[in-house]
Amino acid sequence: MPMTPETDAAMSTMNDTAAPAESLYAKRKSVFPKQIDGPFRRFKWLVMAVTLTIYWVTPWIRWDRGPHAPDQAVLVDLANRRFFMFGIEIWPHEFYYVAGLLIMAGVGLFLVTSAVGRAWCGYACPQTVWTDLFQHVERFLDGDRNAQIRLEKAPWTPLKVWKRVRKWAVWLVISFLTGGAWIFYFADAPTLQHQFWTGQAPFVAYGTTFVLTMTTFIFGGFMREQVCIYMCPWPRIQTAMTDEKSLIVTYKHWRGEPRTKGLKKAHDEGMPTGDCIDCLQCVQVCPTGIDIREGPQIGCITCALCIDACDKVMAQVGRPRGLIDYATEIDCEAEMKGEAPAPVLKRLFRPRTIAYFAIWTSIGLAMLFALGVRPRIDIAANAERNPVYVRLSDGSIRNSYLVKIRNMQSRPRAMTIGIEGLEGAVMWHEGQTRDQASRALRIDVPADQVLKERVHVVAPAQGEARQDFAFTLRTLDEGAETAQDDETFVRPETGQ
Amino acid sequence: MAEKKRIDAPTGTQTVGHEWDGIEELDTPMPRWWVWTFYATIVFSLGYVVVYPAIPFLNDASKGLWGWSSRGDLHQTMDAEISRRAPILSAIATTPIEKLAAQPELMQAAMQGGAAAFKVHCVQCHGSGAAGSKGYPNLIDDDWLWGGDLQSIEYTITHGIRNPDEPQTRNSLMPAFGKDGILNTTQVQDVVSHVRVISGQEKPSASSRRGDALFQQNCAVCHGGDGKGLRDFGAPNLTDPIWLHAGDRETLTQTVMNSRKGVMPAWGHALDKATIRMLAVYVHGLGGGEATPVQAQVAAAPATATPAVATP
Ligand code: SF4
Ligand code: SF4
């Protein structure tokens, strides 16, 4: 097999036995993926456009919530501890919705992985998307693979310095836009943007932008496939999740071998020929620099660019497409035996994927249901324990409570707090005096806030030492919601 | 041993020179990034020693070029905080206490400042929950010896109670009726019986009827004929269920025999006006505060003691 300098990166494993002194440390071999066009590449373009658009546009979408709440459609308001997502507002105590979303994301990945393998890695993962973007920049500025290799090997002339600076500058701009966009999810985007440029933004905004700019620059520009191969846990998990019925990118060796470089000569000499003409197109387009013909491997993110590359070659040599193709292990075996592979739909809908899908949808539906019926008011009383009770001069007993009333709607609401049980008890809040005491307090809770009210409850001394009662909360507007909190009224044991 | 050092062919690394049953150890050099980081920390530490206080002497340490010290840092932070609070505190100090409620921000600052000051100066006697204990008044109930409106409380905190160093202190001296021989033992018991009757703890008896007469002669001046007390003298209400010491026969006997003379510091000597005002607001807001009397008159206690004022 003739060896060019370009091949030995890919062929290095074949040389292993010959190498006399093998170092345990392998230096990274730079990857210069070649430009390719084809259906999968175009799909990748589409995914990149969609994901980047979502990332950059989302914080700028406005969503009217009335005068008392932010009008940003998606906002993680850390300062006020609220999470807004279009019509949904999540309070910190409802964080399980976010946990639910994460679980859905997890199960969703299981579902996708068991059906179509590492599709996430190949198309949608930010590491893939930004690396891909950076590689386009590279090809746009420095030319395709061969020109890049030449430039890499060239001595550091002023021209090379200029080219490097130019490339890194463009990368940095993209990285800055990436890191900078992130902060807009955490504050009102137009305001923060203005603050950012006028130097009035909080330090954390600049810090976050800087860190994310640098990580994007380094991960997308220099680390690239090393992140996937060495740093990311997901390939390991996914490797365990794929089974013999998952679609993965496969080189059909029974069709390709033996590889034949000079087809014509081989035919003339009557040698056996496979479909693979050993043109190495699949290796050259691979963004992680691997040779898929060695079999499925952890370095393969299933971006399917090698399928595009090989399909082109097959068209040129007049062989059917799909020497490298998405295929399941079972289908491969069937094809090897000359049987027809199962239809793709049957691969996609099988017990495992259906089970994942069922789990995924039921979590989603359960959360939607819970969101629909969740209460938008809440009351929680905390009894003061130092001291637990106070005897008043008329002999009655007073307990004090810190009552928190939550109004989770973005409009002010009038409510009443009442006492249920505890005969003869009356209460008043801190702004009142005992002669204003009654069994129900009217309060106005500002929009989207927790109101804390210190409430004194007075009851006759006669009664159980620990008597249960409840604070009730009722809205006075059209919503007519109610909530209640069970509490205990404490009296002196002796009753004296 | 060391002579056996050699270059290990497969790795190209030198060995350490030891050999155990044919097993040798590679002397793999530190990774370069590690070494450089190490050097960088040395350089950093040199700079650190120069600009920061670093070298200890007997009584002192080197000052460092930047003159930084953690104590100085604290001072700066404190000064900044003090000047930040100054306008609020002076506003509190110059606003009459009964007018504070009209300014919610001042009121809130006063509540919080009072709570903080209370934890420092008051909890030792009145307890962290301000519920007091035997001999130390409960500040969260609705019973007050010297008055429970804002001004009275502020006056009490400023001038203290029975404070020898403070001419305007709240003062009253209940005679030690038994010890000083004003009443004999039986008479003391009779008075105690009467007090227990008017506080609803006992049924009227012969003793209490005798005690009633004695009470009218000896105690009513301060506690009132009905025993409901008189705040001008800090004389407690003897008919309610709240006792500074206790309402049982034994404790009451001791009280009448020996009198009680609780004291409280005059905080006007130790704290500034704003702090005292904040403390008064806080104590008033604990749950038993009373409304300001219609004609705002400071319930100034007589500077000298009026005799025969009791504190049970
Ligand atoms: S082997 Fe093919 S599918 Fe896998 S990463 Fe390389 S180009 Fe993409
Ligand atoms: S692109 Fe296809 S034909 Fe070319 S080397 Fe790869 S597998 Fe063989």
Tab-separated table of C-alpha atoms in Angstrom, chain A residues 20-24 384 386-387 389-396 398 400 428 430 433-434 454 456 496, chain B residues 9-11 111 127-131 138 140-143 201 239-242 285-289 291:
chain	number	residue	atom	x	y	z
A	20	PRO	CA	10.302	-0.215	17.599
A	21	ALA	CA	9.981	2.288	20.455
A	22	GLU	CA	6.364	3.249	20.952
A	23	SER	CA	5.765	6.169	23.234
A	24	LEU	CA	2.822	5.892	25.599
A	384	GLU	CA	-41.974	32.060	66.629
A	386	ASN	CA	-38.521	32.289	71.342
A	387	PRO	CA	-40.699	32.317	73.360
A	389	TYR	CA	-46.175	31.809	73.857
A	390	VAL	CA	-46.742	35.017	75.772
A	391	ARG	CA	-49.229	35.525	78.558
A	392	LEU	CA	-51.066	38.804	78.263
A	393	SER	CA	-52.347	40.900	81.140
A	394	ASP	CA	-55.942	39.769	80.654
A	395	GLY	CA	-54.771	36.181	81.054
A	396	SER	CA	-55.120	35.226	77.391
A	398	ARG	CA	-50.558	35.034	72.431
A	400	SER	CA	-46.801	34.947	67.032
A	428	TRP	CA	-53.666	41.223	64.087
A	430	GLU	CA	-47.627	44.119	62.995
A	433	THR	CA	-52.889	46.947	67.477
A	434	ARG	CA	-54.826	44.451	69.473
A	454	ARG	CA	-45.739	39.053	61.435
A	456	HIS	CA	-50.080	37.818	66.487
A	496	GLN	CA	-51.808	28.693	85.343
B	9	ALA	CA	15.005	1.818	25.447
B	10	PRO	CA	11.231	1.547	24.771
B	11	THR	CA	10.391	4.830	26.507
B	111	MET	CA	-36.518	48.023	63.384
B	127	GLY	CA	-33.235	37.180	76.753
B	128	SER	CA	-32.761	36.831	73.017
B	129	GLY	CA	-36.495	36.506	72.486
B	130	ALA	CA	-37.086	39.521	74.801
B	131	ALA	CA	-39.322	37.345	76.949
B	138	ASN	CA	-40.883	40.401	79.595
B	140	ILE	CA	-43.179	41.252	74.378
B	141	ASP	CA	-46.292	41.073	76.536
B	142	ASP	CA	-48.715	43.959	76.956
B	143	ASP	CA	-47.878	44.715	80.587
B	201	GLN	CA	-55.456	33.033	92.822
B	239	THR	CA	-54.414	42.016	89.629
B	240	ASP	CA	-53.205	40.630	86.312
B	241	PRO	CA	-51.563	37.236	85.840
B	242	ILE	CA	-48.193	38.722	84.914
B	285	GLY	CA	-42.762	46.537	67.918
B	286	LEU	CA	-42.230	43.236	69.692
B	287	GLY	CA	-45.944	42.811	70.172
B	288	GLY	CA	-46.976	44.751	73.273
B	289	GLY	CA	-46.308	48.308	72.203
B	291	ALA	CA	-50.215	53.817	71.206
